[in-house]
XYZ file of C-alpha atoms in Angstrom:
621
model
C 92.671 117.569 98.419
C 96.333 117.831 97.683
C 99.748 116.280 98.024
C 102.254 117.132 100.737
C 105.967 116.403 100.985
C 108.900 117.367 103.140
C 112.374 116.744 104.510
C 113.371 117.333 108.148
C 116.874 117.479 109.603
C 118.651 119.561 106.957
C 121.373 120.958 109.248
C 121.660 124.015 107.037
C 122.156 122.049 103.795
C 120.219 122.868 100.621
C 117.666 120.145 99.810
C 115.550 122.210 97.415
C 116.415 119.992 94.428
C 115.273 116.881 96.295
C 112.059 118.606 97.377
C 111.397 119.768 93.816
C 111.587 116.161 92.589
C 109.137 115.150 95.315
C 106.556 117.770 94.371
C 106.986 117.051 90.657
C 106.308 113.324 91.006
C 102.999 113.900 92.811
C 101.820 116.793 90.631
C 98.766 114.710 89.654
C 97.469 115.120 93.218
C 97.398 118.907 92.933
C 97.490 120.336 89.404
C 96.236 123.809 90.380
C 99.327 125.136 92.195
C 102.570 124.037 93.808
C 104.900 125.638 96.302
C 107.896 125.085 98.563
C 109.177 126.446 101.862
C 112.724 125.915 103.147
C 114.814 127.049 106.093
C 117.885 125.672 107.835
C 116.036 122.709 109.368
C 113.059 121.763 107.210
C 111.807 121.809 103.619
C 108.057 121.588 102.938
C 106.371 121.024 99.573
C 102.769 121.193 98.407
C 100.674 120.378 95.331
C 97.227 121.950 95.434
C 93.894 120.722 94.162
C 91.710 123.772 94.829
C 88.431 122.824 96.524
C 87.657 125.462 99.177
C 88.604 129.125 98.587
C 90.046 129.094 95.078
C 92.016 132.323 95.622
C 95.787 132.003 95.225
C 96.216 133.426 98.744
C 95.048 130.000 99.957
C 97.976 128.281 98.227
C 100.511 126.430 100.332
C 102.870 126.159 102.153
C 100.936 128.623 104.326
C 102.619 130.734 106.997
C 100.897 132.059 110.140
C 100.330 135.753 110.813
C 103.349 135.950 113.123
C 105.597 134.041 110.711
C 106.320 131.279 113.248
C 104.130 128.437 111.968
C 104.221 126.845 108.509
C 101.737 124.201 107.283
C 101.254 121.896 104.296
C 97.827 120.264 104.390
C 96.080 117.487 102.442
C 92.373 116.811 102.891
C 89.379 118.676 104.227
C 88.230 119.806 107.675
C 84.487 120.007 107.138
C 83.653 121.934 110.321
C 86.276 124.629 109.713
C 83.667 127.422 109.709
C 82.523 126.414 113.214
C 86.115 126.300 114.476
C 86.866 129.657 112.870
C 84.193 131.296 115.044
C 86.130 130.109 118.103
C 89.219 132.012 116.924
C 88.014 135.651 116.732
C 91.442 137.107 117.502
C 93.261 135.529 114.562
C 93.601 137.857 111.520
C 92.386 135.484 108.800
C 93.392 136.368 105.251
C 91.574 133.514 103.449
C 88.371 131.514 103.632
C 90.250 128.195 103.507
C 90.107 125.333 105.986
C 93.910 125.172 105.896
C 94.257 128.573 107.541
C 91.770 127.528 110.223
C 93.905 124.468 111.016
C 96.981 126.704 111.144
C 95.290 129.220 113.458
C 93.864 126.476 115.689
C 97.270 124.857 116.111
C 98.905 128.195 116.904
C 96.189 128.963 119.477
C 95.567 125.595 121.136
C 98.575 123.485 120.216
C 98.377 119.814 119.280
C 95.151 119.303 121.245
C 93.271 121.186 118.533
C 93.184 117.978 116.448
C 90.265 116.800 118.612
C 88.218 119.671 117.178
C 88.663 118.604 113.550
C 85.980 116.672 111.698
C 87.329 115.517 108.368
C 89.951 113.615 106.433
C 93.480 114.938 106.587
C 97.205 114.437 106.629
C 99.354 117.468 107.331
C 102.754 118.694 108.483
C 103.090 121.794 110.659
C 106.424 123.421 111.566
C 107.154 125.586 114.614
C 110.185 127.715 113.701
C 110.809 129.086 117.201
C 110.817 125.706 118.932
C 112.175 123.807 115.910
C 109.349 121.238 116.181
C 107.675 119.404 113.317
C 104.339 117.593 113.679
C 103.075 115.014 111.174
C 99.361 114.305 111.669
C 96.968 111.753 110.154
C 93.163 111.609 110.425
C 91.313 109.256 112.737
C 90.182 106.670 110.191
C 93.150 106.694 107.820
C 91.318 108.218 104.860
C 94.350 110.242 103.745
C 97.822 108.636 103.695
C 101.100 109.924 105.148
C 104.335 107.987 104.540
C 107.589 108.492 106.459
C 111.210 107.341 106.148
C 113.757 107.931 108.926
C 117.406 108.084 107.883
C 119.981 110.861 108.043
C 116.945 113.024 107.306
C 113.257 112.351 107.919
C 111.464 112.267 104.561
C 107.660 112.275 104.326
C 104.892 112.621 101.758
C 101.450 111.663 100.506
C 102.744 108.811 98.364
C 105.481 106.196 98.505
C 106.879 107.346 95.168
C 107.113 110.873 96.591
C 109.643 109.595 99.113
C 111.481 107.529 96.506
C 111.809 110.571 94.227
C 113.806 112.386 96.901
C 116.817 110.140 96.330
C 117.121 109.909 100.117
C 115.150 106.657 100.437
C 116.723 103.389 99.209
C 114.643 101.725 96.499
C 114.576 98.389 98.267
C 111.765 95.864 98.690
C 110.975 94.937 102.288
C 111.136 91.156 102.159
C 110.040 90.970 105.798
C 106.476 91.795 104.797
C 106.213 89.804 101.569
C 104.411 86.961 103.340
C 101.801 89.390 104.671
C 101.258 90.827 101.195
C 100.896 87.384 99.628
C 98.401 86.367 102.290
C 96.210 89.506 102.267
C 96.974 91.312 98.965
C 98.253 94.221 101.086
C 100.360 95.017 104.132
C 98.794 96.792 107.065
C 99.841 100.139 108.532
C 102.358 101.096 109.715
C 104.124 98.583 107.460
C 104.797 99.057 103.732
C 106.646 97.052 101.083
C 109.498 99.575 100.880
C 112.231 98.934 103.398
C 112.348 101.681 106.011
C 109.144 103.384 104.833
C 106.225 103.391 107.259
C 102.680 104.716 107.178
C 101.660 106.974 110.073
C 98.865 104.968 111.777
C 95.336 106.427 111.697
C 94.556 108.599 114.714
C 98.250 109.253 115.397
C 100.740 112.071 115.014
C 104.512 112.244 115.106
C 106.443 114.965 116.907
C 110.012 115.589 115.706
C 112.298 117.811 117.734
C 116.005 117.893 118.662
C 116.710 114.836 116.542
C 114.094 112.741 118.366
C 110.761 111.394 117.104
C 107.798 110.708 119.377
C 104.598 108.972 118.278
C 101.308 109.782 119.995
C 97.831 108.333 119.553
C 95.045 110.881 119.866
C 92.095 108.626 118.867
C 91.367 104.899 118.969
C 88.592 103.230 116.986
C 88.056 100.369 119.440
C 87.979 102.665 122.480
C 85.721 105.462 121.264
C 82.366 103.668 121.021
C 79.483 105.397 122.795
C 77.514 102.701 124.649
C 73.853 102.842 123.591
C 71.082 101.878 126.022
C 67.953 103.087 124.207
C 65.471 101.230 122.022
C 65.453 100.644 118.258
C 63.350 103.740 117.535
C 65.868 105.923 119.345
C 68.738 104.255 117.468
C 67.058 104.901 114.119
C 66.373 108.551 114.959
C 69.975 109.177 116.062
C 71.477 107.444 113.040
C 69.283 109.472 110.716
C 70.315 112.721 112.390
C 74.022 111.914 112.448
C 74.177 110.619 108.885
C 72.274 113.616 107.472
C 74.666 115.887 109.358
C 77.644 113.947 107.978
C 76.429 114.241 104.379
C 75.653 117.951 104.801
C 79.183 118.631 106.073
C 80.652 116.951 103.002
C 78.765 119.180 100.563
C 81.055 122.128 101.285
C 82.865 122.931 98.045
C 83.730 125.809 95.737
C 84.069 123.447 92.735
C 81.616 121.043 91.038
C 80.554 118.201 93.328
C 78.822 114.936 92.452
C 78.086 111.498 93.842
C 78.835 107.985 92.699
C 75.476 106.233 92.284
C 75.602 102.491 91.752
C 71.971 101.862 92.663
C 73.002 100.014 95.816
C 71.733 100.967 99.258
C 74.727 103.036 100.420
C 75.146 105.285 97.375
C 71.364 105.585 96.975
C 71.007 106.734 100.584
C 73.631 109.420 100.081
C 71.790 110.646 96.985
C 68.466 110.517 98.818
C 69.815 112.502 101.761
C 71.355 115.189 99.539
C 68.238 115.664 97.421
C 65.394 114.390 99.593
C 66.485 115.465 103.088
C 68.667 118.502 102.365
C 66.930 119.691 99.195
C 70.172 120.126 97.254
C 70.621 119.553 93.538
C 73.438 117.133 92.750
C 75.006 115.405 89.768
C 75.164 111.623 89.979
C 77.409 109.242 88.058
C 76.885 105.579 87.257
C 79.055 103.239 85.285
C 76.817 101.171 83.024
C 77.296 98.218 80.713
C 75.633 96.875 77.604
C 74.802 93.645 79.424
C 71.688 94.994 81.150
C 70.968 91.717 82.934
C 74.193 92.167 84.924
C 74.090 95.945 85.216
C 72.864 98.022 88.142
C 72.018 100.868 85.768
C 68.200 100.472 85.973
C 68.337 100.819 89.769
C 70.581 103.882 89.571
C 68.203 105.440 87.025
C 65.260 104.834 89.344
C 67.005 106.568 92.260
C 68.151 109.451 90.059
C 64.628 109.932 88.706
C 63.056 109.852 92.173
C 65.375 112.561 93.484
C 65.703 114.589 90.294
C 69.478 114.453 90.040
C 71.517 115.510 87.023
C 72.293 111.918 86.169
C 75.147 110.748 83.947
C 75.552 107.207 82.727
C 79.088 106.343 81.735
C 78.738 103.397 79.397
C 81.777 101.165 79.330
C 82.557 97.846 77.759
C 84.904 95.274 79.243
C 87.278 96.287 76.459
C 87.248 99.866 77.812
C 88.356 98.566 81.180
C 90.948 96.351 79.571
C 92.419 99.285 77.687
C 92.841 101.293 80.913
C 94.545 98.581 82.963
C 98.155 99.537 82.060
C 97.427 103.141 83.095
C 95.798 101.924 86.312
C 98.850 99.823 87.131
C 101.099 102.807 86.460
C 98.961 104.952 88.790
C 99.413 102.437 91.609
C 101.535 103.914 94.409
C 101.625 100.775 96.569
C 100.791 97.315 95.214
C 97.338 95.908 95.839
C 95.026 93.155 94.713
C 92.397 95.776 93.833
C 92.276 99.195 92.229
C 91.655 99.250 88.443
C 87.887 99.695 88.888
C 88.439 102.760 91.094
C 90.882 104.187 88.568
C 88.479 103.926 85.629
C 85.430 105.276 87.497
C 87.446 108.198 88.904
C 88.954 109.053 85.539
C 85.667 109.228 83.660
C 83.985 111.170 86.497
C 86.774 113.763 86.459
C 86.507 114.025 82.687
C 82.870 115.059 83.170
C 84.048 118.151 85.060
C 83.528 116.888 88.609
C 86.304 117.607 91.147
C 84.647 116.185 94.288
C 82.622 112.952 94.517
C 80.699 111.420 97.419
C 81.159 107.668 97.897
C 79.239 105.024 99.853
C 82.460 103.377 101.046
C 82.198 102.364 104.704
C 78.513 101.493 104.804
C 79.080 97.733 104.716
C 81.820 97.886 107.354
C 79.820 100.025 109.758
C 76.357 98.449 109.380
C 77.239 94.739 109.027
C 76.820 94.462 105.281
C 79.395 91.733 104.562
C 78.593 87.995 104.800
C 81.356 87.534 107.391
C 79.311 89.452 109.962
C 76.679 86.716 110.055
C 79.243 83.948 109.641
C 81.087 85.222 112.698
C 77.904 85.188 114.797
C 77.254 81.643 113.594
C 80.791 80.627 114.523
C 80.226 81.832 118.060
C 77.266 79.438 118.249
C 79.428 76.578 116.934
C 82.259 76.698 119.429
C 81.158 73.229 120.509
C 83.015 71.961 117.434
C 86.266 72.679 119.250
C 85.399 69.903 121.714
C 86.214 67.360 118.998
C 89.881 66.359 118.749
C 91.838 68.502 116.282
C 92.832 65.408 114.316
C 89.182 64.535 113.741
C 88.403 68.103 112.630
C 91.416 68.051 110.315
C 90.216 64.839 108.649
C 86.747 66.393 108.162
C 88.341 69.422 106.526
C 90.433 67.290 104.177
C 87.332 65.336 103.185
C 85.513 68.576 102.365
C 88.435 69.711 100.193
C 88.257 66.491 98.180
C 84.477 66.524 97.921
C 84.226 70.173 96.900
C 87.627 71.605 95.951
C 87.941 75.374 95.943
C 88.803 78.447 97.969
C 85.715 78.253 100.209
C 86.393 74.650 101.221
C 90.046 75.474 101.876
C 89.018 78.210 104.311
C 86.432 76.041 106.090
C 89.048 73.323 106.491
C 91.478 75.840 107.954
C 88.846 77.065 110.420
C 88.134 73.486 111.501
C 91.816 73.101 112.262
C 91.943 76.203 114.500
C 92.330 76.030 118.242
C 90.057 79.053 118.667
C 87.172 80.666 116.779
C 87.619 84.231 118.007
C 88.189 87.164 115.620
C 91.978 86.972 115.834
C 91.804 83.450 114.381
C 88.661 83.539 112.207
C 89.005 86.914 110.501
C 92.466 86.372 108.956
C 91.170 83.152 107.400
C 88.217 85.075 105.949
C 90.407 87.752 104.340
C 93.225 85.450 103.304
C 94.003 85.425 99.584
C 96.707 82.776 99.397
C 97.180 79.556 101.381
C 100.232 79.071 103.606
C 101.522 76.169 101.539
C 101.595 78.345 98.414
C 103.226 81.205 100.348
C 105.945 78.835 101.575
C 106.609 77.744 97.999
C 106.779 81.313 96.698
C 109.121 82.379 99.493
C 111.212 79.239 99.165
C 110.834 78.679 102.888
C 109.775 75.802 105.092
C 107.795 78.150 107.348
C 105.608 81.235 107.051
C 106.510 84.158 109.352
C 104.198 84.844 112.284
C 101.101 86.691 111.122
C 101.184 90.249 112.544
C 97.536 90.805 111.652
C 96.281 88.103 114.024
C 98.326 89.563 116.871
C 97.045 93.064 116.179
C 93.398 91.976 116.058
C 93.881 90.163 119.345
C 95.222 93.425 120.781
C 92.083 95.361 119.796
C 89.949 93.280 122.137
C 92.380 92.183 124.835
C 90.922 91.627 128.293
C 90.613 94.926 130.137
C 90.638 97.001 126.940
C 87.570 99.066 126.044
C 87.324 97.108 122.797
C 86.715 93.867 124.689
C 83.332 95.224 125.808
C 82.058 96.006 122.320
C 79.141 94.003 120.846
C 80.273 91.141 118.596
C 79.187 92.825 115.371
C 80.994 96.016 116.362
C 84.135 93.985 116.974
C 83.869 92.763 113.389
C 83.336 96.375 112.252
C 86.459 97.527 114.104
C 88.428 94.688 112.503
C 87.105 95.347 108.983
C 87.721 99.103 109.244
C 91.200 98.726 110.752
C 92.406 96.138 108.259
C 90.787 95.619 104.844
C 89.032 98.981 104.579
C 91.957 101.170 105.620
C 94.713 99.202 103.922
C 92.984 98.172 100.687
C 89.798 100.126 99.990
C 90.809 103.558 101.294
C 94.390 103.359 100.053
C 93.242 102.268 96.589
C 90.557 104.959 96.511
C 93.116 107.625 97.361
C 95.792 106.570 94.907
C 93.437 105.809 92.032
C 91.156 108.860 92.432
C 94.021 111.270 93.003
C 95.697 109.944 89.852
C 92.925 111.913 88.087
C 92.880 114.756 90.661
C 89.461 113.683 91.971
C 88.649 114.153 95.647
C 86.476 111.385 97.115
C 84.525 112.043 100.323
C 83.072 109.271 102.478
C 80.055 110.279 104.638
C 79.817 106.863 106.327
C 83.245 107.482 107.880
C 82.365 110.588 109.855
C 84.077 109.749 113.153
C 81.115 110.915 115.258
C 78.785 108.589 113.334
C 81.269 105.713 113.611
C 81.709 106.173 117.372
C 77.966 106.112 117.893
C 77.122 103.128 115.670
C 79.821 100.959 117.266
C 77.987 101.228 120.589
C 74.689 99.844 119.232
C 73.958 96.269 120.430
C 73.754 93.378 117.969
C 70.058 92.782 118.596
C 69.237 96.236 117.226
C 71.886 96.441 114.526
C 71.246 93.074 112.908
C 67.825 91.630 113.730
C 67.729 89.427 110.619
C 69.293 90.973 107.490
C 72.330 93.030 106.430
C 72.212 96.791 107.103
C 68.657 96.464 108.443
C 69.204 99.232 111.014
C 70.528 101.634 108.374
C 67.604 100.900 106.049
C 65.000 101.273 108.816
C 66.589 104.559 109.921
C 65.600 106.000 106.535
C 62.304 104.169 106.088
C 60.350 105.529 103.133
C 63.244 107.465 101.626
C 64.268 104.860 99.038
C 62.010 102.916 96.651
C 61.195 99.373 97.812
C 62.842 97.964 94.678
C 66.182 99.418 95.854
C 65.830 98.319 99.467
C 64.729 94.767 98.727
C 66.770 93.926 95.648
C 69.525 91.330 95.886
C 73.109 92.555 95.964
C 74.511 92.347 92.468
C 76.753 94.055 90.005
C 78.420 93.538 86.689
C 81.258 91.067 87.068
C 84.188 91.932 84.850
C 85.748 88.860 83.218
C 89.087 89.041 85.057
C 89.429 85.255 85.045
C 89.262 85.149 81.241
C 91.341 88.287 80.736
C 94.252 86.890 82.731
C 94.162 83.744 80.609
C 93.935 85.623 77.307
C 94.282 89.380 76.753
C 96.130 90.095 80.024
C 98.285 86.972 79.956
C 101.275 88.810 78.390
C 101.061 91.450 81.159
C 100.871 88.700 83.771
C 103.798 86.794 82.308
C 105.921 89.943 82.099
C 105.201 90.901 85.727
C 105.780 87.393 87.056
C 108.892 87.192 84.917
C 110.217 90.329 86.573
C 109.583 88.815 90.025
C 111.740 85.888 88.943
C 114.384 88.126 87.365
C 114.979 90.116 90.563
C 114.642 86.990 92.725
C 111.753 88.488 94.701
C 109.942 85.136 94.737
C 110.764 81.556 93.832
C 110.649 81.247 90.035
C 109.597 77.602 89.888
C 106.762 78.242 92.351
C 105.563 81.223 90.296
C 105.529 79.120 87.133
C 103.657 76.348 88.885
C 101.074 78.747 90.354
C 100.406 80.353 86.971
C 100.102 76.955 85.334
C 97.598 75.792 87.964
C 95.561 78.921 87.233
C 95.679 78.335 83.475
C 94.640 74.713 84.078
C 91.536 75.856 85.988
C 92.637 74.726 89.456
C 89.597 75.884 91.541
C 91.844 76.930 94.447
C 93.844 79.360 92.246
C 91.420 82.003 91.004
C 92.379 85.239 89.241
C 92.371 87.052 92.600
C 95.323 84.855 93.651
C 97.299 85.788 90.534
C 96.472 89.493 90.211
C 98.274 90.614 93.425
C 101.433 88.979 92.018
C 100.973 90.796 88.697
C 100.463 94.033 90.625
C 103.575 93.409 92.731
C 105.806 92.677 89.743
C 104.587 95.709 87.791
C 105.078 97.981 90.823
C 108.593 96.711 91.541
C 109.651 97.286 87.946
C 107.875 100.641 87.622
C 109.574 101.977 90.764
C 112.918 100.285 90.101
C 112.998 98.618 93.500
C 115.747 96.152 94.317
């Protein structure tokens, strides 16, 4: 895991100073080595976190045997040893996966990306043809940001691009409404004007002053239709998941696993120790308040599988103390993140460089409440036969009877003209109501929601996605929106702030493709993640499988009203100072929160705090 950076279109000018600033600002991503390559057309930078082949010969930028190809690579290709066997004529000098990617591209060209199983973002330069390729993995696990101006500037982080001095430090107001609504903006959009995120499963080809974007993989179109019975589904899932976990154990540095005591992290631990017979270190964050803590469940799993278990005991005050550092580590604003920062930091301090995470299990195996709610909505389409005015009155009555966020969302659903995913899902993930967004923007209207249009496009008539089972459609939507643009982005920026590589076995693309083809009747007979649990029957203790979902709830609501109030006021004050949002509306929103308005919870205020801190920290106009 590393950081990459680069500038294309130099026209013989010297951009080494700009590239040096870019590598310096993302040094936290790769503290083990850094390097630069420049010629008349391109400058490539790299910060290395050594994971596979620790020898300095594996440092980057890496140049091919014939001197024609140059690569900077971030991530891991887990099946590199298998691919290497297919390239017997290449004179390998290292045991790194980076050199395998370089050799594969030289031998097979851009089509070699279909061979790679892993998480990656890389740039590869062809000196003879003067072509640059910028490539991102299928599921968007590793980021790759781009700005097109007089030169094309790219890197692993937004601040990497800003450090070049070639990218204007200007907020993209066009996407503020999207951020306010969803606590993020969705790829390829970002909140910096002119900066885009290469979409997952895509690559860019730059040559002769032109840029071409190509899609090499599509989540909604890659599902393998399953026609077998439940027993066959369970057997295949077990085989594919075990294979996925085994691939992600490749490492020449200490490797561990996050173990919360929930189903997903416990399964990963069980597969490593119980199925593969490997010894592993596990890490759990614990709290003094045992009645709210998952620590007893994590201990039970660790004991069953004989892991080297570490409990990292934290108090809410410990979290509180780390929040300024977490905000400073934030590369793109988000309504989430501090938890990931703290867990990653303490894990790295224990000497672990690579950690396995259960992220993706809920999205792939229908673990969120919205999965069942969506199925129920499909059975309630008869409600649309009532006049919209009648449904609107019913929604308003519910708001008065039981004020709060949940009632607001139900009322909005009742007012919809459709109950398909393009209309229902955005309501589910919405953080802020349109009326509040209008006030904050000082506008009488809210811009058209790009997310709804994009979801509609996933499943348009005639597209392969339209034939997916309903639950798989929800999975595609969750993965393509919230998971990629909040969970994965936050995991990357917060873990890499401490130079910790996080691997996600549930997001092996071969596993994802297969699970998406499983029909609803097998995937969700009556309870969340039932198919996943049954696929590993007997592996986990019954107390883990049958326990209610829980977890220690940090007192964010109280913090923002007390200890964190000065931070909140300073961030909101900065938003007013730079005229990013309407000052009176910000004051009113904060006051409603402080007055315990049930429709303005801490999760409505925190994205604004995050936005203000980020704007000030990065000196954006």
